[in-house]
mmCIF file of C-alpha atoms in Angstrom:
data_model
loop_
_atom_site.group_PDB
_atom_site.id
_atom_site.type_symbol
_atom_site.label_atom_id
_atom_site.label_comp_id
_atom_site.label_asym_id
_atom_site.label_seq_id
_atom_site.Cartn_x
_atom_site.Cartn_y
_atom_site.Cartn_z
ATOM 1 C CA UNK A 2 106.342 103.272 127.660
ATOM 2 C CA UNK A 3 104.498 101.355 125.311
ATOM 3 C CA UNK A 4 106.184 101.910 121.765
ATOM 4 C CA UNK A 5 102.967 103.597 120.003
ATOM 5 C CA UNK A 6 100.418 105.542 121.486
ATOM 6 C CA UNK A 7 97.116 103.806 120.989
ATOM 7 C CA UNK A 8 95.438 105.497 118.434
ATOM 8 C CA UNK A 9 98.641 105.062 116.268
ATOM 9 C CA UNK A 10 98.676 101.384 117.240
ATOM 10 C CA UNK A 11 95.430 100.889 115.946
ATOM 11 C CA UNK A 12 96.192 102.513 112.791
ATOM 12 C CA UNK A 13 99.115 100.543 112.030
ATOM 13 C CA UNK A 14 97.215 97.542 112.961
ATOM 14 C CA UNK A 15 94.631 98.242 110.341
ATOM 15 C CA UNK A 16 97.180 99.173 107.508
ATOM 16 C CA UNK A 17 99.094 95.740 108.194
ATOM 17 C CA UNK A 18 95.595 93.970 107.051
ATOM 18 C CA UNK A 19 96.331 95.111 103.654
ATOM 19 C CA UNK A 20 97.829 92.913 101.410
ATOM 20 C CA UNK A 21 101.896 92.651 101.499
ATOM 21 C CA UNK A 22 102.070 95.255 103.974
ATOM 22 C CA UNK A 23 104.221 94.577 107.015
ATOM 23 C CA UNK A 24 104.766 96.366 110.074
ATOM 24 C CA UNK A 25 107.125 98.863 108.701
ATOM 25 C CA UNK A 26 105.334 100.006 106.011
ATOM 26 C CA UNK A 27 102.156 100.176 108.085
ATOM 27 C CA UNK A 28 103.761 102.388 110.273
ATOM 28 C CA UNK A 29 105.055 104.700 107.169
ATOM 29 C CA UNK A 30 101.470 104.882 106.292
ATOM 30 C CA UNK A 31 100.468 105.681 109.693
ATOM 31 C CA UNK A 32 102.729 108.863 109.776
ATOM 32 C CA UNK A 33 101.492 109.789 106.484
ATOM 33 C CA UNK A 34 97.726 109.885 107.592
ATOM 34 C CA UNK A 35 98.983 111.939 110.677
ATOM 35 C CA UNK A 36 100.734 114.415 108.811
ATOM 36 C CA UNK A 37 97.594 114.758 106.489
ATOM 37 C CA UNK A 38 95.614 117.777 106.803
ATOM 38 C CA UNK A 39 92.173 116.960 108.873
ATOM 39 C CA UNK A 40 90.449 117.343 105.332
ATOM 40 C CA UNK A 41 92.741 114.978 103.568
ATOM 41 C CA UNK A 42 92.614 112.201 106.475
ATOM 42 C CA UNK A 43 88.497 112.562 106.497
ATOM 43 C CA UNK A 44 88.441 112.142 102.810
ATOM 44 C CA UNK A 45 90.407 109.216 103.050
ATOM 45 C CA UNK A 46 88.070 107.688 105.808
ATOM 46 C CA UNK A 47 85.381 108.576 103.587
ATOM 47 C CA UNK A 48 86.560 106.941 100.484
ATOM 48 C CA UNK A 49 86.891 103.813 102.302
ATOM 49 C CA UNK A 50 83.134 103.920 103.546
ATOM 50 C CA UNK A 51 81.848 105.144 100.171
ATOM 51 C CA UNK A 52 83.276 102.447 98.416
ATOM 52 C CA UNK A 53 82.212 99.864 100.670
ATOM 53 C CA UNK A 54 78.612 101.267 100.833
ATOM 54 C CA UNK A 55 78.361 102.366 97.195
ATOM 55 C CA UNK A 56 80.089 99.269 95.100
ATOM 56 C CA UNK A 57 77.364 96.581 94.660
ATOM 57 C CA UNK A 58 78.081 93.649 92.360
ATOM 58 C CA UNK A 59 75.876 93.524 88.914
ATOM 59 C CA UNK A 60 72.884 91.142 89.091
ATOM 60 C CA UNK A 61 73.885 89.815 85.821
ATOM 61 C CA UNK A 62 77.571 89.272 85.348
ATOM 62 C CA UNK A 63 78.218 89.623 89.117
ATOM 63 C CA UNK A 64 81.284 92.364 87.959
ATOM 64 C CA UNK A 65 81.610 95.557 90.354
ATOM 65 C CA UNK A 66 78.564 97.868 89.868
ATOM 66 C CA UNK A 67 77.185 101.118 91.394
ATOM 67 C CA UNK A 68 73.514 99.929 90.120
ATOM 68 C CA UNK A 69 71.861 96.974 90.276
ATOM 69 C CA UNK A 70 72.943 96.414 86.404
ATOM 70 C CA UNK A 71 76.667 97.398 85.290
ATOM 71 C CA UNK A 72 77.333 99.731 82.649
ATOM 72 C CA UNK A 73 78.740 96.688 80.726
ATOM 73 C CA UNK A 74 75.666 94.409 80.684
ATOM 74 C CA UNK A 75 73.547 97.700 80.195
ATOM 75 C CA UNK A 76 75.180 98.790 76.772
ATOM 76 C CA UNK A 77 76.787 95.692 75.058
ATOM 77 C CA UNK A 78 75.305 92.690 72.998
ATOM 78 C CA UNK A 79 75.798 89.425 74.968
ATOM 79 C CA UNK A 80 76.520 87.203 72.452
ATOM 80 C CA UNK A 81 79.792 86.788 73.612
ATOM 81 C CA UNK A 82 80.590 86.076 77.553
ATOM 82 C CA UNK A 83 83.952 85.979 78.501
ATOM 83 C CA UNK A 84 84.062 84.018 81.951
ATOM 84 C CA UNK A 85 86.462 85.184 84.593
ATOM 85 C CA UNK A 86 87.252 84.513 88.310
ATOM 86 C CA UNK A 87 87.276 87.939 89.773
ATOM 87 C CA UNK A 88 86.020 91.515 88.962
ATOM 88 C CA UNK A 89 89.641 92.387 88.892
ATOM 89 C CA UNK A 90 90.019 90.430 85.660
ATOM 90 C CA UNK A 91 87.298 92.439 84.264
ATOM 91 C CA UNK A 92 89.417 95.472 84.911
ATOM 92 C CA UNK A 93 92.483 93.789 83.437
ATOM 93 C CA UNK A 94 90.491 93.008 80.154
ATOM 94 C CA UNK A 95 88.639 96.387 80.030
ATOM 95 C CA UNK A 96 91.765 97.864 79.777
ATOM 96 C CA UNK A 97 93.010 96.301 76.850
ATOM 97 C CA UNK A 98 90.034 97.895 74.841
ATOM 98 C CA UNK A 99 90.197 94.871 72.745
ATOM 99 C CA UNK A 100 87.011 93.201 73.813
ATOM 100 C CA UNK A 101 83.539 94.259 72.965
ATOM 101 C CA UNK A 102 81.609 91.301 74.871
ATOM 102 C CA UNK A 103 80.201 90.903 78.113
ATOM 103 C CA UNK A 104 81.359 89.341 81.016
ATOM 104 C CA UNK A 105 80.477 86.693 84.143
ATOM 105 C CA UNK A 106 82.507 86.737 87.088
ATOM 106 C CA UNK A 107 82.415 83.510 89.033
ATOM 107 C CA UNK A 108 83.808 85.063 92.204
ATOM 108 C CA UNK A 109 86.083 81.657 92.622
ATOM 109 C CA UNK A 110 87.155 79.017 90.716
ATOM 110 C CA UNK A 111 86.233 75.246 91.854
ATOM 111 C CA UNK A 112 88.645 73.741 94.526
ATOM 112 C CA UNK A 113 87.973 70.578 95.951
ATOM 113 C CA UNK A 114 90.954 71.307 98.520
ATOM 114 C CA UNK A 115 89.331 74.307 99.777
ATOM 115 C CA UNK A 116 86.246 72.846 99.858
ATOM 116 C CA UNK A 117 84.820 75.412 96.787
ATOM 117 C CA UNK A 118 82.420 73.014 94.880
ATOM 118 C CA UNK A 119 80.690 73.863 91.477
ATOM 119 C CA UNK A 120 77.661 75.245 93.501
ATOM 120 C CA UNK A 121 79.988 77.795 95.568
ATOM 121 C CA UNK A 122 80.587 79.613 92.244
ATOM 122 C CA UNK A 123 78.169 81.662 90.474
ATOM 123 C CA UNK A 124 78.029 78.958 87.590
ATOM 124 C CA UNK A 125 74.102 78.743 88.056
ATOM 125 C CA UNK A 126 73.948 82.644 86.983
ATOM 126 C CA UNK A 127 76.052 81.639 83.808
ATOM 127 C CA UNK A 128 73.696 78.611 82.696
ATOM 128 C CA UNK A 129 70.398 80.777 83.457
ATOM 129 C CA UNK A 130 71.683 83.581 81.063
ATOM 130 C CA UNK A 131 72.583 81.101 78.548
ATOM 131 C CA UNK A 132 69.104 79.725 78.802
ATOM 132 C CA UNK A 133 67.679 83.118 78.219
ATOM 133 C CA UNK A 134 69.190 82.509 74.466
ATOM 134 C CA UNK A 135 71.296 84.808 72.291
ATOM 135 C CA UNK A 136 74.559 83.485 73.368
ATOM 136 C CA UNK A 137 76.785 82.546 70.756
ATOM 137 C CA UNK A 138 80.314 82.211 72.372
ATOM 138 C CA UNK A 139 81.496 81.783 75.954
ATOM 139 C CA UNK A 140 85.321 82.555 76.367
ATOM 140 C CA UNK A 141 86.872 80.546 79.312
ATOM 141 C CA UNK A 142 89.458 83.323 80.923
ATOM 142 C CA UNK A 143 89.948 81.840 84.104
ATOM 143 C CA UNK A 144 93.473 81.415 85.306
ATOM 144 C CA UNK A 145 96.126 78.941 84.245
ATOM 145 C CA UNK A 146 96.271 77.343 87.809
ATOM 146 C CA UNK A 147 95.029 74.176 88.418
ATOM 147 C CA UNK A 148 91.787 75.340 89.887
ATOM 148 C CA UNK A 149 91.378 77.911 86.839
ATOM 149 C CA UNK A 150 91.797 75.250 84.372
ATOM 150 C CA UNK A 151 89.663 72.716 86.081
ATOM 151 C CA UNK A 152 86.809 75.351 86.130
ATOM 152 C CA UNK A 153 87.271 76.140 82.612
ATOM 153 C CA UNK A 154 86.961 72.126 81.885
ATOM 154 C CA UNK A 155 84.015 71.713 83.984
ATOM 155 C CA UNK A 156 81.929 74.734 82.477
ATOM 156 C CA UNK A 157 82.830 74.032 79.019
ATOM 157 C CA UNK A 158 81.444 70.293 79.864
ATOM 158 C CA UNK A 159 78.351 71.908 80.919
ATOM 159 C CA UNK A 160 77.986 74.148 78.227
ATOM 160 C CA UNK A 161 78.628 71.780 74.793
ATOM 161 C CA UNK A 162 75.843 69.618 74.922
ATOM 162 C CA UNK A 163 73.588 73.036 74.817
ATOM 163 C CA UNK A 164 75.371 73.680 71.318
ATOM 164 C CA UNK A 165 77.541 76.892 72.913
ATOM 165 C CA UNK A 166 80.684 77.565 71.299
ATOM 166 C CA UNK A 167 83.359 77.455 74.581
ATOM 167 C CA UNK A 168 86.634 78.686 73.792
ATOM 168 C CA UNK A 169 89.509 79.253 76.006
ATOM 169 C CA UNK A 170 92.118 82.180 75.841
ATOM 170 C CA UNK A 171 95.339 81.216 74.706
ATOM 171 C CA UNK A 172 98.654 80.394 76.563
ATOM 172 C CA UNK A 173 102.300 80.158 75.538
ATOM 173 C CA UNK A 174 105.065 82.450 75.288
ATOM 174 C CA UNK A 175 104.303 85.877 76.145
ATOM 175 C CA UNK A 176 105.228 88.373 73.279
ATOM 176 C CA UNK A 177 108.421 89.842 73.623
ATOM 177 C CA UNK A 178 110.027 87.330 75.742
ATOM 178 C CA UNK A 179 113.141 85.416 74.372
ATOM 179 C CA UNK A 180 112.798 81.806 74.080
ATOM 180 C CA UNK A 181 115.957 81.303 76.225
ATOM 181 C CA UNK A 182 114.105 83.104 79.170
ATOM 182 C CA UNK A 183 110.733 81.909 78.875
ATOM 183 C CA UNK A 184 109.360 79.696 81.529
ATOM 184 C CA UNK A 185 109.341 76.106 81.007
ATOM 185 C CA UNK A 186 105.665 75.678 81.694
ATOM 186 C CA UNK A 187 104.748 78.425 79.158
ATOM 187 C CA UNK A 188 107.268 77.082 76.699
ATOM 188 C CA UNK A 189 106.080 73.466 77.213
ATOM 189 C CA UNK A 190 102.340 74.731 76.361
ATOM 190 C CA UNK A 191 103.489 76.867 73.651
ATOM 191 C CA UNK A 192 104.256 73.546 71.693
ATOM 192 C CA UNK A 193 101.314 71.640 72.794
ATOM 193 C CA UNK A 194 99.202 74.387 71.547
ATOM 194 C CA UNK A 195 101.293 75.323 68.334
ATOM 195 C CA UNK A 196 99.081 76.146 65.337
ATOM 196 C CA UNK A 197 99.434 75.307 61.391
ATOM 197 C CA UNK A 198 100.969 78.297 59.678
ATOM 198 C CA UNK B 13 83.216 102.018 79.798
ATOM 199 C CA UNK B 14 85.411 103.890 82.216
ATOM 200 C CA UNK B 15 87.538 101.038 83.738
ATOM 201 C CA UNK B 16 86.872 101.656 87.482
ATOM 202 C CA UNK B 17 83.554 102.680 88.973
ATOM 203 C CA UNK B 18 83.657 105.810 90.658
ATOM 204 C CA UNK B 19 83.816 104.614 94.346
ATOM 205 C CA UNK B 20 86.516 102.323 93.532
ATOM 206 C CA UNK B 21 88.593 104.847 91.335
ATOM 207 C CA UNK B 22 88.206 107.362 94.241
ATOM 208 C CA UNK B 23 89.481 104.543 96.923
ATOM 209 C CA UNK B 24 92.364 103.919 94.541
ATOM 210 C CA UNK B 25 93.274 107.595 94.412
ATOM 211 C CA UNK B 26 93.307 107.832 97.992
ATOM 212 C CA UNK B 27 95.544 104.833 98.451
ATOM 213 C CA UNK B 28 97.823 106.089 95.799
ATOM 214 C CA UNK B 29 98.719 109.098 98.459
ATOM 215 C CA UNK B 30 100.448 106.460 100.740
ATOM 216 C CA UNK B 31 104.310 106.761 100.372
ATOM 217 C CA UNK B 32 105.615 103.950 98.134
ATOM 218 C CA UNK B 33 102.106 102.890 96.767
ATOM 219 C CA UNK B 34 101.761 102.874 93.016
ATOM 220 C CA UNK B 35 98.409 102.171 91.029
ATOM 221 C CA UNK B 36 98.653 98.450 90.899
ATOM 222 C CA UNK B 37 99.314 98.315 94.873
ATOM 223 C CA UNK B 38 96.814 100.886 95.189
ATOM 224 C CA UNK B 39 94.385 98.445 92.938
ATOM 225 C CA UNK B 40 95.179 95.750 95.358
ATOM 226 C CA UNK B 41 94.487 97.752 98.581
ATOM 227 C CA UNK B 42 91.182 99.001 97.147
ATOM 228 C CA UNK B 43 89.800 95.292 96.316
ATOM 229 C CA UNK B 44 90.861 94.028 99.926
ATOM 230 C CA UNK B 45 88.873 97.092 101.289
ATOM 231 C CA UNK B 46 85.741 96.211 99.241
ATOM 232 C CA UNK B 47 86.024 92.100 100.202
ATOM 233 C CA UNK B 48 86.056 93.301 103.853
ATOM 234 C CA UNK B 49 82.774 92.955 106.089
ATOM 235 C CA UNK B 50 81.158 96.361 106.751
ATOM 236 C CA UNK B 51 82.342 96.308 110.178
ATOM 237 C CA UNK B 52 86.149 95.623 109.126
ATOM 238 C CA UNK B 53 85.879 98.595 106.643
ATOM 239 C CA UNK B 54 84.041 101.064 109.148
ATOM 240 C CA UNK B 55 87.005 99.920 111.700
ATOM 241 C CA UNK B 56 89.497 100.921 109.285
ATOM 242 C CA UNK B 57 87.977 104.067 108.236
ATOM 243 C CA UNK B 58 87.370 105.005 112.109
ATOM 244 C CA UNK B 59 90.719 104.349 112.698
ATOM 245 C CA UNK B 60 92.240 106.838 110.363
ATOM 246 C CA UNK B 61 89.698 109.672 111.935
ATOM 247 C CA UNK B 62 90.622 108.249 115.385
ATOM 248 C CA UNK B 63 94.214 108.777 114.827
ATOM 249 C CA UNK B 64 93.784 112.226 113.207
ATOM 250 C CA UNK B 65 91.273 113.543 116.076
ATOM 251 C CA UNK B 66 93.625 111.956 119.032
ATOM 252 C CA UNK B 67 97.285 112.168 118.148
ATOM 253 C CA UNK B 68 98.609 115.611 119.399
ATOM 254 C CA UNK B 69 101.890 116.813 120.022
ATOM 255 C CA UNK B 70 103.462 116.543 123.615
ATOM 256 C CA UNK B 71 103.912 120.246 124.790
ATOM 257 C CA UNK B 72 107.196 119.758 126.008
ATOM 258 C CA UNK B 73 109.115 117.632 123.746
ATOM 259 C CA UNK B 74 107.021 117.794 120.220
ATOM 260 C CA UNK B 75 106.914 114.060 120.299
ATOM 261 C CA UNK B 76 103.230 112.197 119.605
ATOM 262 C CA UNK B 77 101.090 112.281 122.272
ATOM 263 C CA UNK B 78 97.143 111.415 123.704
ATOM 264 C CA UNK B 79 97.558 113.944 126.110
ATOM 265 C CA UNK B 80 98.983 117.709 126.621
ATOM 266 C CA UNK B 81 102.075 116.206 128.177
ATOM 267 C CA UNK B 82 103.220 112.844 126.626
ATOM 268 C CA UNK B 83 104.387 109.513 129.199
ATOM 269 C CA UNK B 84 107.885 110.265 128.648
ATOM 270 C CA UNK B 85 107.826 113.539 129.780
ATOM 271 C CA UNK B 86 105.313 112.735 132.629
ATOM 272 C CA UNK B 87 107.911 109.962 133.908
ATOM 273 C CA UNK B 88 111.274 110.218 133.487
ATOM 274 C CA UNK B 89 113.844 112.812 134.436
ATOM 275 C CA UNK B 90 114.957 115.590 132.133
ATOM 276 C CA UNK B 91 118.298 115.676 132.883
ATOM 277 C CA UNK B 92 119.434 114.034 129.510
ATOM 278 C CA UNK B 93 117.555 115.332 126.607
ATOM 279 C CA UNK B 94 117.908 113.428 123.186
ATOM 280 C CA UNK B 95 117.150 115.844 119.823
ATOM 281 C CA UNK B 96 115.642 114.192 116.952
ATOM 282 C CA UNK B 97 114.120 115.483 113.647
ATOM 283 C CA UNK B 98 110.859 113.576 113.717
ATOM 284 C CA UNK B 99 108.477 111.706 116.234
ATOM 285 C CA UNK B 100 109.342 108.511 114.339
ATOM 286 C CA UNK B 101 113.013 108.641 115.356
ATOM 287 C CA UNK B 102 111.694 108.467 119.111
ATOM 288 C CA UNK B 103 109.917 105.360 118.304
ATOM 289 C CA UNK B 104 113.017 103.904 116.584
ATOM 290 C CA UNK B 105 115.019 104.793 119.834
ATOM 291 C CA UNK B 106 112.276 103.574 122.362
ATOM 292 C CA UNK B 107 112.280 100.376 120.941
ATOM 293 C CA UNK B 108 115.792 99.848 121.740
ATOM 294 C CA UNK B 109 114.836 100.163 125.581
ATOM 295 C CA UNK B 110 118.338 101.608 126.303
ATOM 296 C CA UNK B 111 117.696 105.134 126.711
ATOM 297 C CA UNK B 112 115.994 106.535 129.727
ATOM 298 C CA UNK B 113 116.175 110.297 129.376
ATOM 299 C CA UNK B 114 113.633 112.538 127.608
ATOM 300 C CA UNK B 115 113.304 113.650 124.050
ATOM 301 C CA UNK B 116 112.974 116.899 121.984
ATOM 302 C CA UNK B 117 111.477 116.674 118.604
ATOM 303 C CA UNK B 118 112.688 119.533 116.212
ATOM 304 C CA UNK B 119 110.222 118.361 113.531
ATOM 305 C CA UNK B 120 112.608 119.173 110.698
ATOM 306 C CA UNK B 121 116.225 120.099 110.442
ATOM 307 C CA UNK B 122 117.707 123.192 109.032
ATOM 308 C CA UNK B 123 117.674 123.196 105.234
ATOM 309 C CA UNK B 124 118.202 126.423 103.907
ATOM 310 C CA UNK B 125 118.033 125.192 100.286
ATOM 311 C CA UNK B 126 114.102 124.252 101.235
ATOM 312 C CA UNK B 127 113.681 127.550 102.834
ATOM 313 C CA UNK B 128 113.969 125.973 106.495
ATOM 314 C CA UNK B 129 116.016 128.046 108.998
ATOM 315 C CA UNK B 130 116.784 127.735 112.384
ATOM 316 C CA UNK B 131 113.561 129.439 113.623
ATOM 317 C CA UNK B 132 111.310 127.151 111.404
ATOM 318 C CA UNK B 133 112.198 124.147 113.567
ATOM 319 C CA UNK B 134 111.529 123.629 117.060
ATOM 320 C CA UNK B 135 114.523 125.125 118.777
ATOM 321 C CA UNK B 136 112.871 127.367 120.666
ATOM 322 C CA UNK B 137 111.352 124.929 122.974
ATOM 323 C CA UNK B 138 114.773 123.024 123.605
ATOM 324 C CA UNK B 139 116.361 126.382 124.459
ATOM 325 C CA UNK B 140 113.282 127.089 126.974
ATOM 326 C CA UNK B 141 113.508 123.510 128.544
ATOM 327 C CA UNK B 142 117.499 124.393 129.514
ATOM 328 C CA UNK B 143 116.576 127.881 130.766
ATOM 329 C CA UNK B 144 114.232 125.795 133.039
ATOM 330 C CA UNK B 145 117.023 124.371 134.397
ATOM 331 C CA UNK B 146 118.282 120.717 135.665
ATOM 332 C CA UNK B 147 119.555 119.494 132.173
ATOM 333 C CA UNK B 148 123.192 118.353 132.289
ATOM 334 C CA UNK B 149 123.228 116.712 128.555
ATOM 335 C CA UNK B 150 121.802 116.900 125.421
ATOM 336 C CA UNK B 151 122.344 113.999 122.825
ATOM 337 C CA UNK B 152 122.165 115.029 119.157
ATOM 338 C CA UNK B 153 120.271 112.349 117.319
ATOM 339 C CA UNK B 154 119.592 113.951 114.159
ATOM 340 C CA UNK B 155 120.253 111.827 110.970
ATOM 341 C CA UNK B 156 123.522 112.089 109.064
ATOM 342 C CA UNK B 157 122.525 114.033 106.024
ATOM 343 C CA UNK B 158 123.978 117.368 105.524
ATOM 344 C CA UNK B 159 121.020 119.019 107.269
ATOM 345 C CA UNK B 160 121.101 116.908 110.217
ATOM 346 C CA UNK B 161 124.769 117.433 110.636
ATOM 347 C CA UNK B 162 124.376 121.129 110.478
ATOM 348 C CA UNK B 163 121.373 121.123 112.790
ATOM 349 C CA UNK B 164 123.266 119.325 115.305
ATOM 350 C CA UNK B 165 126.358 121.681 114.840
ATOM 351 C CA UNK B 166 123.962 124.446 114.993
ATOM 352 C CA UNK B 167 122.322 123.766 118.299
ATOM 353 C CA UNK B 168 125.851 122.594 119.746
ATOM 354 C CA UNK B 169 127.035 126.116 119.263
ATOM 355 C CA UNK B 170 124.109 127.772 121.041
ATOM 356 C CA UNK B 171 124.082 125.003 123.820
ATOM 357 C CA UNK B 172 127.386 124.982 124.850
ATOM 358 C CA UNK B 173 128.315 128.454 125.984
ATOM 359 C CA UNK B 174 125.102 127.872 128.568
ATOM 360 C CA UNK B 175 127.622 124.809 130.120
ATOM 361 C CA UNK B 176 125.223 122.298 128.617
ATOM 362 C CA UNK B 177 127.382 119.051 127.644
ATOM 363 C CA UNK B 178 126.441 118.206 124.096
ATOM 364 C CA UNK B 179 126.997 114.668 122.491
ATOM 365 C CA UNK B 180 126.549 113.300 118.892
ATOM 366 C CA UNK B 181 125.419 109.605 118.460
ATOM 367 C CA UNK B 182 128.416 107.873 117.257
ATOM 368 C CA UNK B 183 128.510 107.009 113.556
ATOM 369 C CA UNK B 184 130.819 104.412 111.944
ATOM 370 C CA UNK B 185 130.557 100.657 110.609
ATOM 371 C CA UNK B 186 127.287 98.862 111.646
ATOM 372 C CA UNK B 187 128.101 96.205 113.829
ATOM 373 C CA UNK B 188 127.979 93.050 112.049
ATOM 374 C CA UNK B 189 129.149 94.600 108.536
ATOM 375 C CA UNK B 190 132.307 93.001 107.033
ATOM 376 C CA UNK B 191 134.779 95.926 106.266
ATOM 377 C CA UNK B 192 134.777 94.742 102.637
ATOM 378 C CA UNK B 193 131.020 95.507 102.386
ATOM 379 C CA UNK B 194 130.850 98.863 104.460
ATOM 380 C CA UNK B 195 129.781 101.779 102.561
ATOM 381 C CA UNK B 196 132.578 103.833 102.154
ATOM 382 C CA UNK B 197 131.243 107.181 103.804
ATOM 383 C CA UNK B 198 130.799 105.158 106.873
ATOM 384 C CA UNK B 199 134.250 103.437 106.745
ATOM 385 C CA UNK B 200 135.916 107.091 106.341
ATOM 386 C CA UNK B 201 133.859 108.211 109.271
ATOM 387 C CA UNK B 202 134.927 105.083 111.372
ATOM 388 C CA UNK B 203 138.500 105.972 110.694
ATOM 389 C CA UNK B 204 137.994 109.730 111.488
ATOM 390 C CA UNK B 205 135.924 108.847 114.868
ATOM 391 C CA UNK B 206 138.276 105.877 116.003
ATOM 392 C CA UNK B 207 138.811 105.765 119.684
ATOM 393 C CA UNK B 208 141.986 104.785 122.007
ATOM 394 C CA UNK B 209 141.876 101.249 123.263
#
């Protein structure tokens, strides 16, 4: 006897494609689905299809959107643009309720080792937004890995000659972390980027 | 702006229903779906619907089956019946490739506190299989929690007067575990169930 009957094996296989999901977890997820009511299971499947069908990218900023232009681009002034790598970074920042500007999603960062050059990410779109005028500041909020830093430097090099103020979000010791427990890289960075009081 | 657009929020909500999946993980799963190709995403949704539609329970043993009678019941002698709580227990045992008998899935255990009595689990089915004759041994492989033990005792009390040999799988120290690290309950049980060498 094969251990799993085909429909269960197939469902387990699909769940295994999710990030961080191994064989055991996929199995638990599959049992959960089988124990759902028909309506619940169809609702689940429908939500997947629905998301795939309805989620588009905003023409202007590249963020997730149901329409051609996202709510942020529609309703906010584009004086300050925050540049991020991925749509999920927008969500992380939006949750703060602190930033009132608009976003620009690069959908990647420059990574020559992976064959990703400046033309492979959405830098052109950013330049054309700036050419349209009205942009006063561009905040680079890419990650602190090598690719994120390189991308921030590259874009900054393009924008500065255009007279745009380019800033980078601050890095250092996380608030609430004791020096003793801070990671070395952040601590070193906190020294380099120290401010006059 | 609401943080998530509706189709993404809905998908996150569905993923949150899976066991052990919190808001963050559900979010990661949703992004994964959105980054899938259309074909992959439909395949995923289809696998859910397919599993829900095709997975039935075997009329005889109550295990998962694509047909009315499962492969195990079709192909094996029913002299030895292993009684388990849930279909997933069958899979755990089948993976061993050690047991050649058939199964009986109770779909629960007796638990008066939760309002589950002997009539609420599939004991009747077991009795009728035994009445059909040919059963020599019933192995109780329910869990070692209070409900599992109580159910094993209850069924054993029903079957013994019928002249059926009823056994319980052995409990004790797991193989490879040092005494020092064994949990107290298993260690105590290992003493109680010691065997003559």
